[in-house]
XYZ file of C-alpha atoms in Angstrom:
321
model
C 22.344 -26.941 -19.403
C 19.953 -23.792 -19.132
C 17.363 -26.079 -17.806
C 19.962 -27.776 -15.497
C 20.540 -24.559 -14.430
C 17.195 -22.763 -13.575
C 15.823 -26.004 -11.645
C 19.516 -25.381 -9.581
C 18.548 -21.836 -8.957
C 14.900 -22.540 -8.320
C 15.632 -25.839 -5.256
C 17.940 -23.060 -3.870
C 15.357 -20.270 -3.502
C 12.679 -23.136 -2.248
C 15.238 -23.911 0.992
C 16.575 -20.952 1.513
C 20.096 -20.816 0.180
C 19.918 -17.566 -1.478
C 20.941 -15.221 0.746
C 18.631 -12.296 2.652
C 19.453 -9.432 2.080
C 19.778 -10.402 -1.628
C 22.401 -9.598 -4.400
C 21.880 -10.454 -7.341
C 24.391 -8.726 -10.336
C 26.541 -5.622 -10.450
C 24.791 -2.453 -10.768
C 25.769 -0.547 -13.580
C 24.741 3.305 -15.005
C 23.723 4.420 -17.811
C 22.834 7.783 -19.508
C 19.287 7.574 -21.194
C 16.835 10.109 -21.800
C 16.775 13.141 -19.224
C 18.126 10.665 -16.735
C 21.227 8.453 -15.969
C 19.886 5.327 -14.769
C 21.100 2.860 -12.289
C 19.899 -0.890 -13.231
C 21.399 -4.353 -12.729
C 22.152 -6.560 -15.935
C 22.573 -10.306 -15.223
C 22.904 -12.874 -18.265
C 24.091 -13.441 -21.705
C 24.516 -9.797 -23.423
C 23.324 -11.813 -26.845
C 20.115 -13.250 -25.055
C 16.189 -11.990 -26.052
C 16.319 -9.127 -23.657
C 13.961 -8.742 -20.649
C 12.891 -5.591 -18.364
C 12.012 -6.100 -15.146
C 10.207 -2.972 -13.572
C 9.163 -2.515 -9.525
C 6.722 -0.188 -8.336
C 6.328 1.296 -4.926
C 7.087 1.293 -2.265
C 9.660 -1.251 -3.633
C 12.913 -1.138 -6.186
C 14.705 -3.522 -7.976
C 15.384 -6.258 -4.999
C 11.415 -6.963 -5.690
C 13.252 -9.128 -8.832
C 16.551 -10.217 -6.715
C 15.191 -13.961 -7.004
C 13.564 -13.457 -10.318
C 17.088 -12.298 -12.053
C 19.086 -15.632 -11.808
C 16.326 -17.889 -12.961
C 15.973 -16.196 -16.084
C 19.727 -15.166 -16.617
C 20.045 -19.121 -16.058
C 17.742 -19.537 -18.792
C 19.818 -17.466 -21.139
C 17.729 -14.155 -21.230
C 19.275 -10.709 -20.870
C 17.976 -9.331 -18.152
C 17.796 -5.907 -16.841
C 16.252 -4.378 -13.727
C 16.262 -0.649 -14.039
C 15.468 2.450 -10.838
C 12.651 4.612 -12.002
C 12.997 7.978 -11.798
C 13.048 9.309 -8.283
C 14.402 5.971 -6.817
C 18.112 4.076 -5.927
C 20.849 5.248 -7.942
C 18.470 6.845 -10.822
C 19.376 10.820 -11.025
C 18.590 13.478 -13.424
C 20.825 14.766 -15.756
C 20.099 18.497 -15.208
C 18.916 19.734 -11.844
C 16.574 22.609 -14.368
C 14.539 19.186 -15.434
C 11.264 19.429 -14.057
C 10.930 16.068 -11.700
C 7.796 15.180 -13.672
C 5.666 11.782 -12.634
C 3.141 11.462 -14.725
C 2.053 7.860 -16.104
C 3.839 8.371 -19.893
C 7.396 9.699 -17.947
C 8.234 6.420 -16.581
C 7.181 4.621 -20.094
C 9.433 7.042 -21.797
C 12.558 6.526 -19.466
C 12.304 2.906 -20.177
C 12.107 3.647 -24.148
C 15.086 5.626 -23.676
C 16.568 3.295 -21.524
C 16.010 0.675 -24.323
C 17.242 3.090 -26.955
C 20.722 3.743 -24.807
C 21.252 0.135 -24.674
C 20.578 -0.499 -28.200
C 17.571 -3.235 -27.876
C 15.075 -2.736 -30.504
C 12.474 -5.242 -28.531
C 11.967 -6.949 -25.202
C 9.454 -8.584 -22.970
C 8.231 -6.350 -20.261
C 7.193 -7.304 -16.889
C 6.215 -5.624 -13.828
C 3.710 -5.070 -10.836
C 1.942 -2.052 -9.445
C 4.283 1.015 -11.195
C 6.060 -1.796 -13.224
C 2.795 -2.968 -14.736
C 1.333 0.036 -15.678
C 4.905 0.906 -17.227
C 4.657 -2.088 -19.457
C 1.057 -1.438 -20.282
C 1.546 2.174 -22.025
C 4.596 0.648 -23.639
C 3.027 -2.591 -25.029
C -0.380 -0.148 -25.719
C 1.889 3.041 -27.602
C 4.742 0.985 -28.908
C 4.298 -2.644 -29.760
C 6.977 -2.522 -31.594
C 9.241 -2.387 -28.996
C 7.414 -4.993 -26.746
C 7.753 -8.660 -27.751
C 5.425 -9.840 -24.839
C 4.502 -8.631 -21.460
C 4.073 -9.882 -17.843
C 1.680 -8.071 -16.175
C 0.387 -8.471 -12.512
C -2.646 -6.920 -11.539
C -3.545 -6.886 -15.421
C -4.280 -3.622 -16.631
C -3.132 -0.331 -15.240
C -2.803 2.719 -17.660
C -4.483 5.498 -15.459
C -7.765 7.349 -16.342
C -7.881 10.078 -14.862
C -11.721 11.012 -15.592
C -12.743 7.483 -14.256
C -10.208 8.199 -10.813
C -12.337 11.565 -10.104
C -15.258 9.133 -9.455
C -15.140 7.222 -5.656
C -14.579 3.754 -4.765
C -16.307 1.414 -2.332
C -15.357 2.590 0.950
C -13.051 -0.594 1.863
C -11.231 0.243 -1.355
C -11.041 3.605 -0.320
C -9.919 2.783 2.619
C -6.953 0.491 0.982
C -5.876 3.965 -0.613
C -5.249 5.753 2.326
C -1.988 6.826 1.375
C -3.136 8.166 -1.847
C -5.352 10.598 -0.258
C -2.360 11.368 2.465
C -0.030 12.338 0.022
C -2.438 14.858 -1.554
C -2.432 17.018 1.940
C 0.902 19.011 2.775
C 0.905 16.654 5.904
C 1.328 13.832 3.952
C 4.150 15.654 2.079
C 5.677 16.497 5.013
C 5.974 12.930 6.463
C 7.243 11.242 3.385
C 10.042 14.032 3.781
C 11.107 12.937 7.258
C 13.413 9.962 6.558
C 11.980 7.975 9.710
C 8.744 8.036 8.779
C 9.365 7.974 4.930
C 11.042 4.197 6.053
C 8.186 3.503 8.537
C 5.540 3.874 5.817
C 6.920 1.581 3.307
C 7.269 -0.610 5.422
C 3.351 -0.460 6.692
C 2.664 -0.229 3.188
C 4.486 -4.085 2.863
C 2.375 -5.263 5.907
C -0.735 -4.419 4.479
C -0.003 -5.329 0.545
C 1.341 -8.913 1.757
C -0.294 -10.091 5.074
C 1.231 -13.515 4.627
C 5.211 -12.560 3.246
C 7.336 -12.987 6.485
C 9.847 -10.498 5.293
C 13.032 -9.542 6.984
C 14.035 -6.537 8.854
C 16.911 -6.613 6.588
C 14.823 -7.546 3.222
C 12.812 -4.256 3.740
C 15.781 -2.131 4.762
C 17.776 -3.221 1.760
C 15.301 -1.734 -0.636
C 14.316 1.192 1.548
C 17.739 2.467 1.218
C 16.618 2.965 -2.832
C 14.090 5.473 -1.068
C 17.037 8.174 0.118
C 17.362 9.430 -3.252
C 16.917 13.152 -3.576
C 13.993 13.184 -5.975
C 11.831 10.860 -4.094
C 9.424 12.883 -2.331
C 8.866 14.704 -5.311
C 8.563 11.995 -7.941
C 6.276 10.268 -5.481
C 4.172 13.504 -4.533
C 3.947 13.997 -8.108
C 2.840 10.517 -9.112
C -0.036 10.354 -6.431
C -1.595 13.867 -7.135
C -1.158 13.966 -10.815
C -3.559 10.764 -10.517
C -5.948 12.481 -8.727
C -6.024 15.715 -10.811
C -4.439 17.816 -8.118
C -1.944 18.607 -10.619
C -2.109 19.157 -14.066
C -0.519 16.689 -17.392
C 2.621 19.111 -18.103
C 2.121 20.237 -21.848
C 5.193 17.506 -23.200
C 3.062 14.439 -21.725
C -0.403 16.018 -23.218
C -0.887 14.057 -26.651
C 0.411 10.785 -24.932
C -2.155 11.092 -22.240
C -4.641 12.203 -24.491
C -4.421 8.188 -26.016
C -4.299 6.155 -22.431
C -7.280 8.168 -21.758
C -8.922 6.348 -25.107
C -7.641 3.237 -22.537
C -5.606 1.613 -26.279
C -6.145 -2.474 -25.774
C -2.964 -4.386 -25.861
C -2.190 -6.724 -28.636
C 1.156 -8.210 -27.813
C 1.373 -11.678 -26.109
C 0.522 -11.327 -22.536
C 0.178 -13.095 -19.325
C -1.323 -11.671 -16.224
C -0.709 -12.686 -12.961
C -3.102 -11.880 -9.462
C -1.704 -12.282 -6.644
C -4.952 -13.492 -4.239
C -3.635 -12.080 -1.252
C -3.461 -8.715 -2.847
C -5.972 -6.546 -1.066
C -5.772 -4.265 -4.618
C -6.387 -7.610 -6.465
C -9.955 -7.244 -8.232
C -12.598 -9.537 -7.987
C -13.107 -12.350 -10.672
C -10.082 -13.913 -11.867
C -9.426 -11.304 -14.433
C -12.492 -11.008 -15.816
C -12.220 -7.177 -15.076
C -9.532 -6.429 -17.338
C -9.609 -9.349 -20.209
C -11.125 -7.565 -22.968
C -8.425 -5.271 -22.837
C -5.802 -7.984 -23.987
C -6.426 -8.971 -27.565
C -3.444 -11.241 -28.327
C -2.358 -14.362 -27.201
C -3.225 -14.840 -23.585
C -3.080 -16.400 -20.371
C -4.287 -15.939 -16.862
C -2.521 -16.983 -13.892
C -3.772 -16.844 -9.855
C -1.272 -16.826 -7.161
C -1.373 -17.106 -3.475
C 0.687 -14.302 -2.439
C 0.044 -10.463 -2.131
C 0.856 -7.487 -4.218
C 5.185 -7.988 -4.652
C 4.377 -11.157 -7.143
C 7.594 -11.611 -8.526
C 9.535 -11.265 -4.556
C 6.818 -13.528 -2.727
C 6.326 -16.065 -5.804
C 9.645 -15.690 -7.804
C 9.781 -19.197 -9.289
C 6.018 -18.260 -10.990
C 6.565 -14.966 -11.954
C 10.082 -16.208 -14.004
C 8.061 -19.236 -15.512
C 5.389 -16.570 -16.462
C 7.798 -14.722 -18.388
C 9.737 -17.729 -20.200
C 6.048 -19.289 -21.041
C 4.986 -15.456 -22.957
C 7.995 -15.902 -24.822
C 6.908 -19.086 -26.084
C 3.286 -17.644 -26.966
């Protein structure tokens, strides 16, 4: 019947009859860590558990096609906010709005922790991905396999000092805009704030005929107070505009070592993806030392929104490695 019922869900996604915008499961919050986090649960609460994690400029609508295929498949699924986005607050308004690499891996810990689930599959893109890589690099224990587009992530922050080709360069534009106090400024007016993510789409997926309303839906996630500053944060801390606050040091201080990951892993590319590195994941496969797969896909960088049938296959398939 699980079968029965993800072939259902995946006909219905190939001709359209999910709807756009989507909605896919209540959102519920929950109190974990420093934060109270917003996520959507879908499927059987006694299913292997499964964390779904976006990146940006996106939120959790990236998995709003992903979610019923595997909740039809009988996994727990749960597709958090990170910090700074949707319905994801702090606690205390004293708690620095930190954004370095190791924060968003230890909201998810504690997000796993709140929820009481010792162990799940991870699986993510751009943010997302490099969330699951510290987690499945740091704490293996707590990842039984991992979905990872792009392939590996965990920021170095010696190697990001050093330039890039100019066309990649040029692919980071907004990298290097957010590191002026003009770029800080625009992200802070709401109009253009919603204008860039959605350039930011264009460009990451020149073949995903998105909606006016598919954008919108997971811009509103962008209104959140902290925003600006988790985003600011992110994007400057990686360039060493900012320094590692002292809590994050000794984590840091091991991603820098760039730790391989040993748990069960496949990596997706999506081809489109002007990010996407040359050779098939050849760049990155030493750093997986488990059981492994590879996957290509002809989409851009929002895998599991433009492909959602392969990126939910990818993650059943791991959990068979």
């Amino acid at each position: 019947m699980k079968f029965v019922a993800f072939v259902f869900i995946c006909l219905a996604i190939i001709f359209g009859e999910c709807s756009t915008p989507i909605s896919f499961g209540t959102l519920k919050q929950i109190n974990a860590g420093e934060l109270n986090v917003g996520y959507v649960e879908a499927g059987p609460a006694d299913g292997p558990a499964v964390i779904l994690m976006h990146g940006f400029p996106y939120d959790i609508h990236s998995y709003g096609d992903v979610t019923p295929l595997l909740a039809a498949a009988g996994y727990r699924v749960l597709v958090p906010y990170f910090r700074g986005h949707g319905t994801t607050t702090f606690l205390s308004s004293r708690t620095p709005r930190t954004a370095e690499q190791s924060a968003f891996a230890l909201d998810i810990i504690a997000l796993m922790d709140a929820l009481k689930i010792d162990k799940a599959i991870l699986a993510g893109f751009d943010w997302g991905t490099r969330t699951g890589n510290i987690i499945a690099a740091l704490w293996p224990e707590r990842c039984k396999a991992l979905v990872s587009v792009s392939g590996y992530l965990i920021t170095n922050l010696v190697a990001n000092l050093q330039p890039l080709p100019p066309q990649q360069e040029w692919a980071w534009w907004y990298q290097y805009y957010f590191a002026t106090e003009r770029g800080e400024l625009g992200l802070t007016n709401p109009q253009y704030r919603h204008d860039l993510g959605n350039a930011i789409w264009k460009f990451n997926s020149p073949r995903w005929n998105y909606t006016a309303a598919t954008y919108n839906q997971t811009a509103a996630a962008f209104t959140n107070d902290d925003y600006v500053a988790i985003v600011i944060g992110n994007y400057r801390w990686r360039q060493s505009l900012v320094k590692t606050t002292p809590r994050y040091a000794a984590l840091e201080k091991k991603l820098a070592a760039a730790p391989t990951i040993g748990v069960p892993t496949i990596t997706l590319d999506g081809e489109l993806d002007p990010f996407t590195p040359a050779g098939d994941g050849s760049v990155y496969r030493t750093k997986f030392t488990g059981k492994y797969d590879h996957r290509a896909l002809q989409v851009g960088h929002n895998v599991p929104q433009e492909a959602p049938e392969a990126f939910a296959q990818a993650v059943i398939d791991v959990d068979k490695f």
